[in-house]
PDB file of C-alpha atoms and ligand atoms in Angstrom:
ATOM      1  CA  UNK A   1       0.000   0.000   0.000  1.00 97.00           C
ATOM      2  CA  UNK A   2       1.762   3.586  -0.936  1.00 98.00           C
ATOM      3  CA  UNK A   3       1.542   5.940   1.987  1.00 98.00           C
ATOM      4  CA  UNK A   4       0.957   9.585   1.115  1.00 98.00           C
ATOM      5  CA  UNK A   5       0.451  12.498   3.775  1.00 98.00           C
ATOM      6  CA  UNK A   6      -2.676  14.825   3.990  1.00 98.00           C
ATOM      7  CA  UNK A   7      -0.935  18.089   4.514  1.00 98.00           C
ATOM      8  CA  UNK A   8       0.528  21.058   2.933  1.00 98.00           C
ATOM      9  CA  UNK A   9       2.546  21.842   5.531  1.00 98.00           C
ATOM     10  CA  UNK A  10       6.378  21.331   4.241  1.00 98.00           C
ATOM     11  CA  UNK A  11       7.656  20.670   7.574  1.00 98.00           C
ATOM     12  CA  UNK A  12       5.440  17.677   8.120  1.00 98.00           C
ATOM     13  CA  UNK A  13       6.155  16.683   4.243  1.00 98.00           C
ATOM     14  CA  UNK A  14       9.900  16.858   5.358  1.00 98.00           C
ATOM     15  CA  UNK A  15       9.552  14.679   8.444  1.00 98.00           C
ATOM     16  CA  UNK A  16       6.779  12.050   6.556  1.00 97.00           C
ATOM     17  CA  UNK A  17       9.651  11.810   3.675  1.00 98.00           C
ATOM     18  CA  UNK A  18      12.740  11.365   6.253  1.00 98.00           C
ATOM     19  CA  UNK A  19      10.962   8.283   7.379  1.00 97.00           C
ATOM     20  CA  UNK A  20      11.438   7.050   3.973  1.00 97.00           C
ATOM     21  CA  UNK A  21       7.887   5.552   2.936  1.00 96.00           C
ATOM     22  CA  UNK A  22       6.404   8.672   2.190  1.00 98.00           C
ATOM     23  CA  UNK A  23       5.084   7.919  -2.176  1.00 98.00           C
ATOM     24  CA  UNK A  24       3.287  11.155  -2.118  1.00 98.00           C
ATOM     25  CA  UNK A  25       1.121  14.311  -1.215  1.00 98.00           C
ATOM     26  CA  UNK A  26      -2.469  15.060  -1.187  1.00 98.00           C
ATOM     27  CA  UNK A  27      -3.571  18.558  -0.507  1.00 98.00           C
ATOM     28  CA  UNK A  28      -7.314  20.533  -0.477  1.00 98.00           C
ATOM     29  CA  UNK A  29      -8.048  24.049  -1.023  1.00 97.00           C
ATOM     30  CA  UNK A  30      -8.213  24.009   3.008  1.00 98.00           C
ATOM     31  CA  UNK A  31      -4.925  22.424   4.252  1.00 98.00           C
ATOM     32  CA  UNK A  32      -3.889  25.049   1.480  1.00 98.00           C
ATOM     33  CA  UNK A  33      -5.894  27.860   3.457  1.00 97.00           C
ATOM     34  CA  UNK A  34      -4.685  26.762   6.760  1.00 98.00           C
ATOM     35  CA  UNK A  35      -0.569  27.344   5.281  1.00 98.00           C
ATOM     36  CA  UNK A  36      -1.948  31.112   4.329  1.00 98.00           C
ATOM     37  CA  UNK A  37      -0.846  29.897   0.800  1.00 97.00           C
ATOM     38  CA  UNK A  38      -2.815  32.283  -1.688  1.00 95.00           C
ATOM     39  CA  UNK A  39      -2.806  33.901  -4.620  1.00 95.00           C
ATOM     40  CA  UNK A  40      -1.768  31.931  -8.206  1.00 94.00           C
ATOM     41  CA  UNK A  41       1.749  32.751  -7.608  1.00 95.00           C
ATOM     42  CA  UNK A  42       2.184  32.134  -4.100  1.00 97.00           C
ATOM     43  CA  UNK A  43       0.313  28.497  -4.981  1.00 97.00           C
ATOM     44  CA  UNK A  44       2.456  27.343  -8.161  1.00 97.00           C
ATOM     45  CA  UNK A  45       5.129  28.450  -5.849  1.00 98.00           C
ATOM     46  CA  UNK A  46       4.042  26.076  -3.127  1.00 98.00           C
ATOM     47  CA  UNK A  47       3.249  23.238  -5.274  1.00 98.00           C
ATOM     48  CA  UNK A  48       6.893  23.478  -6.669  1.00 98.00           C
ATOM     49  CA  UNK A  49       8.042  23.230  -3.027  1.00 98.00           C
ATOM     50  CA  UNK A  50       6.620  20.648  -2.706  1.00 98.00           C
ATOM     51  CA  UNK A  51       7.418  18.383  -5.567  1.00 98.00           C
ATOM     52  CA  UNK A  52      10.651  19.284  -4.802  1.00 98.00           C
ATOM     53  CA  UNK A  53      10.241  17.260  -1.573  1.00 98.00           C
ATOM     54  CA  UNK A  54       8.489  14.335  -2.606  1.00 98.00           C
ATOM     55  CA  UNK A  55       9.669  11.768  -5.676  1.00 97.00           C
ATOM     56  CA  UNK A  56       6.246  11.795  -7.067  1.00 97.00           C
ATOM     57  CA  UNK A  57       2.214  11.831  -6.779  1.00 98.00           C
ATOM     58  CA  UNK A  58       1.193  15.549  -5.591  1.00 98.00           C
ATOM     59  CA  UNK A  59      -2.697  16.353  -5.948  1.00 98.00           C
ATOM     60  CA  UNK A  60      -3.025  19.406  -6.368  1.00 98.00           C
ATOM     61  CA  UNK A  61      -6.760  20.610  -6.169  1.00 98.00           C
ATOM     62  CA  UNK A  62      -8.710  22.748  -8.933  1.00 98.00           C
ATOM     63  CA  UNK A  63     -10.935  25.102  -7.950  1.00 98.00           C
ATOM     64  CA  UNK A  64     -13.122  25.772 -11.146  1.00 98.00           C
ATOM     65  CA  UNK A  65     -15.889  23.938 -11.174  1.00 98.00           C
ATOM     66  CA  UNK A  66     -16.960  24.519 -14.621  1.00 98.00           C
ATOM     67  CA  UNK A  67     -15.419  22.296 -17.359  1.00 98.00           C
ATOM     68  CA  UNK A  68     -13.709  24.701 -19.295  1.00 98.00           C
ATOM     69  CA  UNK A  69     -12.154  26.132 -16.044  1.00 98.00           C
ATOM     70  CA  UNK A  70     -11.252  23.227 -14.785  1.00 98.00           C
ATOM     71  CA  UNK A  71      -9.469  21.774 -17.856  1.00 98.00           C
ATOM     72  CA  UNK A  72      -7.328  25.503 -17.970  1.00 98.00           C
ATOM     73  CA  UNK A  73      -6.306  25.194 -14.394  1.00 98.00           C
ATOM     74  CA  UNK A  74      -5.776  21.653 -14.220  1.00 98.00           C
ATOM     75  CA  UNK A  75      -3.612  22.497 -17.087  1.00 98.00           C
ATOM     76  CA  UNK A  76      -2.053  24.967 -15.286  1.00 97.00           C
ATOM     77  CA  UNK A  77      -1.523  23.116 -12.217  1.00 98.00           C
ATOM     78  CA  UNK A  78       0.075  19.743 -14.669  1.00 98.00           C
ATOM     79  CA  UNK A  79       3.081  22.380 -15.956  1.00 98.00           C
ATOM     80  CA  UNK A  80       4.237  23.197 -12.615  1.00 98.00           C
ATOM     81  CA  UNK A  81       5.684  19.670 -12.392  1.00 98.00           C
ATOM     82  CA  UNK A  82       5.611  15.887 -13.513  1.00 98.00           C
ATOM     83  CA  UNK A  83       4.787  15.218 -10.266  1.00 98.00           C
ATOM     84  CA  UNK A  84       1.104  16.803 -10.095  1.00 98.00           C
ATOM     85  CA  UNK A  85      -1.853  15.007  -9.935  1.00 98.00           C
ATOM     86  CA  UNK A  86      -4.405  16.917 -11.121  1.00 98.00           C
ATOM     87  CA  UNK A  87      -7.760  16.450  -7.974  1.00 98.00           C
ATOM     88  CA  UNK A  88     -10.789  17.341  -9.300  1.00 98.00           C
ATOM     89  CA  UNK A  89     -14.117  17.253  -7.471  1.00 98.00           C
ATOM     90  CA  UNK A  90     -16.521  14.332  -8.119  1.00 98.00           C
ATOM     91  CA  UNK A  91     -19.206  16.504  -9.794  1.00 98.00           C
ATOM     92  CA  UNK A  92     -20.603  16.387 -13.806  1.00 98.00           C
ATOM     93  CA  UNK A  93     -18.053  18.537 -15.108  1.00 98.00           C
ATOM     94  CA  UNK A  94     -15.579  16.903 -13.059  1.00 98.00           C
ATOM     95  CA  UNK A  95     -16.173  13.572 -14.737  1.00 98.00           C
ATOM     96  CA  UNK A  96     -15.862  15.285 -18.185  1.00 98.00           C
ATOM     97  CA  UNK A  97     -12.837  17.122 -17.496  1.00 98.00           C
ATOM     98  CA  UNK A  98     -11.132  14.076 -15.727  1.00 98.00           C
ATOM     99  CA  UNK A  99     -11.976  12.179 -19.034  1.00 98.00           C
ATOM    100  CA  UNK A 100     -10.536  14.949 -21.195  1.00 98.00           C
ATOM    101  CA  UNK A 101      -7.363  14.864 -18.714  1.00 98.00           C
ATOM    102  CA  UNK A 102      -6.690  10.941 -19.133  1.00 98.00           C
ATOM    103  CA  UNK A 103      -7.143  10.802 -23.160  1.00 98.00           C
ATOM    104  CA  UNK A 104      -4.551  13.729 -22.771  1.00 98.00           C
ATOM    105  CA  UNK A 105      -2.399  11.346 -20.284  1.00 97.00           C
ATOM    106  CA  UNK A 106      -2.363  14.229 -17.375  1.00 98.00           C
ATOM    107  CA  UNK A 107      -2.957  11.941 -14.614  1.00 98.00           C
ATOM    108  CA  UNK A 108      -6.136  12.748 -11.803  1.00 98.00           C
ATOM    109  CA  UNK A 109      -7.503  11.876  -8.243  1.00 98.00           C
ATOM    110  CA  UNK A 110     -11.643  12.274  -8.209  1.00 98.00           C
ATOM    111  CA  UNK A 111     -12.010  13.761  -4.949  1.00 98.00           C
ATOM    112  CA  UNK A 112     -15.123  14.009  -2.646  1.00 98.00           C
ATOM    113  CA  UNK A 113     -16.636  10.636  -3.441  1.00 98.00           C
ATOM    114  CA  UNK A 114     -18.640   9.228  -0.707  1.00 98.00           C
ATOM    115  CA  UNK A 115     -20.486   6.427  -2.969  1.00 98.00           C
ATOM    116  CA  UNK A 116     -19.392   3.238  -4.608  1.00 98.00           C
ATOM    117  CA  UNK A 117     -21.420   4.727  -8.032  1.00 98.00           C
ATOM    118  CA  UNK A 118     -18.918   7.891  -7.765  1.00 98.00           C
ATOM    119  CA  UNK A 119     -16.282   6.042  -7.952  1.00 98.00           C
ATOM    120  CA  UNK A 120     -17.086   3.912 -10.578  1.00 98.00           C
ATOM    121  CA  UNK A 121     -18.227   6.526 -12.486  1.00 98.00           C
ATOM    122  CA  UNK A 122     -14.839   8.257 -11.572  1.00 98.00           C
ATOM    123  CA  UNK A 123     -12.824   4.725 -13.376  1.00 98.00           C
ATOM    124  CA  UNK A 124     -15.206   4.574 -16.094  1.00 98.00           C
ATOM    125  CA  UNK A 125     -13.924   8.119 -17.293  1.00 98.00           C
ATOM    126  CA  UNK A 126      -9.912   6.882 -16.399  1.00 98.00           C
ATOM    127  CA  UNK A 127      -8.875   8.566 -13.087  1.00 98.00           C
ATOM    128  CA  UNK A 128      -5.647   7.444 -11.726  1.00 98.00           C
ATOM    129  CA  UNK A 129      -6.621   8.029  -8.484  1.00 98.00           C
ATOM    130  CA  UNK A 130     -10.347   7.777  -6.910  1.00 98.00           C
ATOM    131  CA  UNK A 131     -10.508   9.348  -2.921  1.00 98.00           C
ATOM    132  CA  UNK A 132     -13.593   7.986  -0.880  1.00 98.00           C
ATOM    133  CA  UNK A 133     -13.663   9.944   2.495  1.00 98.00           C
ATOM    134  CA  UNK A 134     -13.757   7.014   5.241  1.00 98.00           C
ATOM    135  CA  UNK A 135     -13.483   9.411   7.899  1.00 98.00           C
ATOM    136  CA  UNK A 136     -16.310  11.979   7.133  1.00 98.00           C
ATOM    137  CA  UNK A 137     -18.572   9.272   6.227  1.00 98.00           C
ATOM    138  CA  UNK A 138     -17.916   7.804  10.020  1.00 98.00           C
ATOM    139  CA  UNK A 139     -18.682  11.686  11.344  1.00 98.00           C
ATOM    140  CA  UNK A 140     -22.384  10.989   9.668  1.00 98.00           C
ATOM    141  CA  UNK A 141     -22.559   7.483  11.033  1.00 98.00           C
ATOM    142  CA  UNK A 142     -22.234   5.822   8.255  1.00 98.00           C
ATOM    143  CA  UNK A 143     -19.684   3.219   7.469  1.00 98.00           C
ATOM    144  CA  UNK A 144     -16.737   5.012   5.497  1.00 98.00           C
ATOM    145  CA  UNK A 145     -14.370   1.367   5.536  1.00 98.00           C
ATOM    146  CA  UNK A 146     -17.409  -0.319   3.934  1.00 98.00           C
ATOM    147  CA  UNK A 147     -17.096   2.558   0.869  1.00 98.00           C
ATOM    148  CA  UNK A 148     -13.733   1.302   0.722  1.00 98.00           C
ATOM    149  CA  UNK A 149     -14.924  -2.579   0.631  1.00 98.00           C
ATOM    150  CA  UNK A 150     -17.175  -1.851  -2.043  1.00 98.00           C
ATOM    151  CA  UNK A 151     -14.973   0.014  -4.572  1.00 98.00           C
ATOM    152  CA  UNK A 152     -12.316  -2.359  -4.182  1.00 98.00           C
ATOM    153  CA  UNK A 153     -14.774  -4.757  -5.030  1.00 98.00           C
ATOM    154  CA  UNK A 154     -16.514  -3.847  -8.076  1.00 98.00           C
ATOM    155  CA  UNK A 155     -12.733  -2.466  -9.113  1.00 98.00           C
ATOM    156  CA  UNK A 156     -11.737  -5.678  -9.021  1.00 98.00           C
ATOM    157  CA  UNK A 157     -14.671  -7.116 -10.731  1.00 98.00           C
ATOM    158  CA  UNK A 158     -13.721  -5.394 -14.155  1.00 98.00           C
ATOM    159  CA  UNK A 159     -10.337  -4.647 -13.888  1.00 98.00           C
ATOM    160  CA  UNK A 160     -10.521  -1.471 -13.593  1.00 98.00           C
ATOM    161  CA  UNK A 161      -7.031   0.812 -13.247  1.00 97.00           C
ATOM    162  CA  UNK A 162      -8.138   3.706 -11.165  1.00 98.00           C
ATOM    163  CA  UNK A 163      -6.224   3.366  -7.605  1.00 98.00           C
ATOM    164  CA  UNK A 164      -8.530   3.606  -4.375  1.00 98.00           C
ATOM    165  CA  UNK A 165      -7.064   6.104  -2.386  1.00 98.00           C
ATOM    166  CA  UNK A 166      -8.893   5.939   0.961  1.00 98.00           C
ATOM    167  CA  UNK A 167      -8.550   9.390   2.049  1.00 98.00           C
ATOM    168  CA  UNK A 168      -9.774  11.513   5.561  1.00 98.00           C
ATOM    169  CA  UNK A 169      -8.095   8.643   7.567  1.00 98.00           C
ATOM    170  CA  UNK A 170      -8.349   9.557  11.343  1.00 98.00           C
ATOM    171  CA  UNK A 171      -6.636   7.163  12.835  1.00 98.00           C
ATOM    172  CA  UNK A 172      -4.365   3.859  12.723  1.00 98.00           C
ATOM    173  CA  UNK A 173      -7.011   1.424  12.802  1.00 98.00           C
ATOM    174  CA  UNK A 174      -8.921   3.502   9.840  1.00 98.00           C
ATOM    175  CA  UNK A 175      -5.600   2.779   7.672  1.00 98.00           C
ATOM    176  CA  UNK A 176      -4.453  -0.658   8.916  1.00 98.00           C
ATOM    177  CA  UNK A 177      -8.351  -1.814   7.854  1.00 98.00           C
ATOM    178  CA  UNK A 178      -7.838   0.287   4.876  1.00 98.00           C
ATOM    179  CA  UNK A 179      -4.315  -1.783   4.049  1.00 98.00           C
ATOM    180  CA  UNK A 180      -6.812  -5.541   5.022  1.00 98.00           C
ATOM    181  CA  UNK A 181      -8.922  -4.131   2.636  1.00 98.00           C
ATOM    182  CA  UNK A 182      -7.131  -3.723  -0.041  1.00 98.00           C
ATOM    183  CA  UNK A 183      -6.779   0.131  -0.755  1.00 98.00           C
ATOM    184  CA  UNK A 184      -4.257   0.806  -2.789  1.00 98.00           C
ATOM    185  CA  UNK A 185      -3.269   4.126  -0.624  1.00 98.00           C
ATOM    186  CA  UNK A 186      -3.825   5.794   2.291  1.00 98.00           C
ATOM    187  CA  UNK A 187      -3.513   9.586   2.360  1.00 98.00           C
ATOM    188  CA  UNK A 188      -3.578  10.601   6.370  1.00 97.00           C
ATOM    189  CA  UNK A 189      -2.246  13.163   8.634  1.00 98.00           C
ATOM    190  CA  UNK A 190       1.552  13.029   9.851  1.00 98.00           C
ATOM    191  CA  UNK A 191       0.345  11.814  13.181  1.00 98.00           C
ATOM    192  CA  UNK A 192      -1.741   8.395  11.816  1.00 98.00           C
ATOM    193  CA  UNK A 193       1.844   7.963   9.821  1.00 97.00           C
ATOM    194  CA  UNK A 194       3.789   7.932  13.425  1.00 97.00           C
ATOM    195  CA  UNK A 195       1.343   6.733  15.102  1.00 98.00           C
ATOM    196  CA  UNK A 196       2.047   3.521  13.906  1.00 97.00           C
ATOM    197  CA  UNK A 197       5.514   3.133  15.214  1.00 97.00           C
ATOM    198  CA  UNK A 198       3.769   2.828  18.882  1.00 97.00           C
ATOM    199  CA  UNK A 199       3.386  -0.166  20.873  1.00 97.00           C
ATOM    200  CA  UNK A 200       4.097  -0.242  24.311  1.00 98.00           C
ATOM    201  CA  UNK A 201       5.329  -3.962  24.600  1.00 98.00           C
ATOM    202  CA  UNK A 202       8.010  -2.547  22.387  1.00 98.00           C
ATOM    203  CA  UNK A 203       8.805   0.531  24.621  1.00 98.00           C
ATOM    204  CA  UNK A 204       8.730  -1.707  27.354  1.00 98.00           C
ATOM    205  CA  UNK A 205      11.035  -4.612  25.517  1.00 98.00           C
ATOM    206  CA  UNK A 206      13.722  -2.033  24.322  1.00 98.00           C
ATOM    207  CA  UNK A 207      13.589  -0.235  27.960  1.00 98.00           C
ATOM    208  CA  UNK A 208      14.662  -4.217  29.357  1.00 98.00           C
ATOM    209  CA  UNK A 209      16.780  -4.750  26.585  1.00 98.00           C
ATOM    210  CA  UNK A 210      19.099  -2.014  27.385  1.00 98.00           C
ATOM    211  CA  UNK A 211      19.163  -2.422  30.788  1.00 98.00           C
ATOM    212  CA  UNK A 212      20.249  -5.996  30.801  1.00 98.00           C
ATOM    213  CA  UNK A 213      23.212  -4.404  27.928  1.00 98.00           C
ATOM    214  CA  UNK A 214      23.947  -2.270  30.743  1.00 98.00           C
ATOM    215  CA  UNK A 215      23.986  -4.458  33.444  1.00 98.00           C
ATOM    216  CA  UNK A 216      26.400  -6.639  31.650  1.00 98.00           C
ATOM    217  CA  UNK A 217      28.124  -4.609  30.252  1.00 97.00           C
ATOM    218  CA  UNK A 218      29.243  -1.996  33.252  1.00 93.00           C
TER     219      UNK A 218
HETATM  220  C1  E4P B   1      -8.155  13.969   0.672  1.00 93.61           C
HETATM  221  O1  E4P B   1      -7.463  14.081  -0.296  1.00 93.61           O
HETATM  222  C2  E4P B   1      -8.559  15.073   1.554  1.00 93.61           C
HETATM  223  O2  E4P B   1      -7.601  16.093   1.454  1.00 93.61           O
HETATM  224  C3  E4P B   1      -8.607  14.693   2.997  1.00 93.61           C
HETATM  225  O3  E4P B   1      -8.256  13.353   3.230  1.00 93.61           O
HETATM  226  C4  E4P B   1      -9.810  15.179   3.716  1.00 93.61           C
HETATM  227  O4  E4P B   1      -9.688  14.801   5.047  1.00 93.61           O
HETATM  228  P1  E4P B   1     -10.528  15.458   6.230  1.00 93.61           P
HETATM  229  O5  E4P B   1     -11.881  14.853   6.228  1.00 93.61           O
HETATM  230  O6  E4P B   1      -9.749  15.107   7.464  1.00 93.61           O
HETATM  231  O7  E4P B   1     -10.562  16.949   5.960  1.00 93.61           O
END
């Protein structure tokens, strides 16, 4: 399963990459928000930043949601590097445009799907990447991991090529069921990512370990 982290934040992007299993970068027009990244120049800007981080797979949100304005700024947004993956919301024009982006071979994540018939509507027009929300699904009681059951299986079913990226992953369990599953990635915060470097049999079992070295050894 690639790993990619849900941030724009470089620092974290720095410290997710040092870990070496970071495979990419998914950002909103809200983790964008929350940097104080605006303005076309101060975003292309950003976006190179990044890429220069990360080896590859950066969604980078569009913000049009017409087709003709998303097409130009998913265009727009593909130049800045090889690296970008164009995210476009799961809406009509979306669906064109993503089509229009894959017979072009400018590679896509459909983002806000919430239904198995999003998603295969988002593989039926050739995204790379398809992002169910498991974790604001759970918020409205319904079950988000399910979603991710689902698309995995009628993915399989037909072969299809688009990648589930389970995305608005809370916590460790969301992402180890995610990796049972079968999702192809998980996007999640830094935390989830270290997070799963924590048991405390093995804090406890390295805390003996050098004791007895110490013991033995003085
Ligand atoms: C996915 O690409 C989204 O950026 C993200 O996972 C949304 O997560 P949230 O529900 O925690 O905002």
């Amino acid at each position: 399963m690639k790993f990619f982290i849900d941030t724009a934040n470089l620092n974290e992007i720095k410290e997710a990459y040092d870990l070496g299993v970071l495979d990419g970068v998914t950002t909103n027009p809200s983790l964008m928000a929350k940097e104080g990244i605006a303005g076309k120049e101060k975003v292309i800007a950003h976006y190179k930043a990044i890429c220069d981080i990360v080896d590859n797979n950066v969604s980078a949100e569009v913000i049009a949601t017409d087709f003709e304005g998303i097409i130009r700024e998913g265009k727009d947004l593909a130049r800045i590097d090889d690296k970008i993956v164009v995210k476009v919301p799961m809406i009509k024009d979306g669906i064109k445009a993503i089509k229009k982006f894959t017979s072009e071979g400018i590679r896509t994540n459909c983002t806000l799907v919430f239904s198995s018939g999003q998603a295969l509507l988002a593989a039926k027009a050739g995204a790379s990447y398809v992002s169910p929300f498991i974790g604001r699904l759970d918020d409205i009681s319904q079950d988000g991991l399910e979603l991710i059951g689902q698309i995995r299986h009628i993915y399989d079913n037909y072969g299809y090529g688009t990648e589930v990226l389970a995305a608005s992953i809370r916590h460790t369990m969301h992402l180890i069921k995610c990796a049972e599953i079968g999702a192809d990635v998980a996007t999640c915060p830094l935390k989830v990512i270290m997070d799963l470097l924590n048991h405390p049999l093995t804090d406890s079992g390295l805390a003996k370990f050098l004791a007895d070295h110490k013991k033995a050894n003085s």
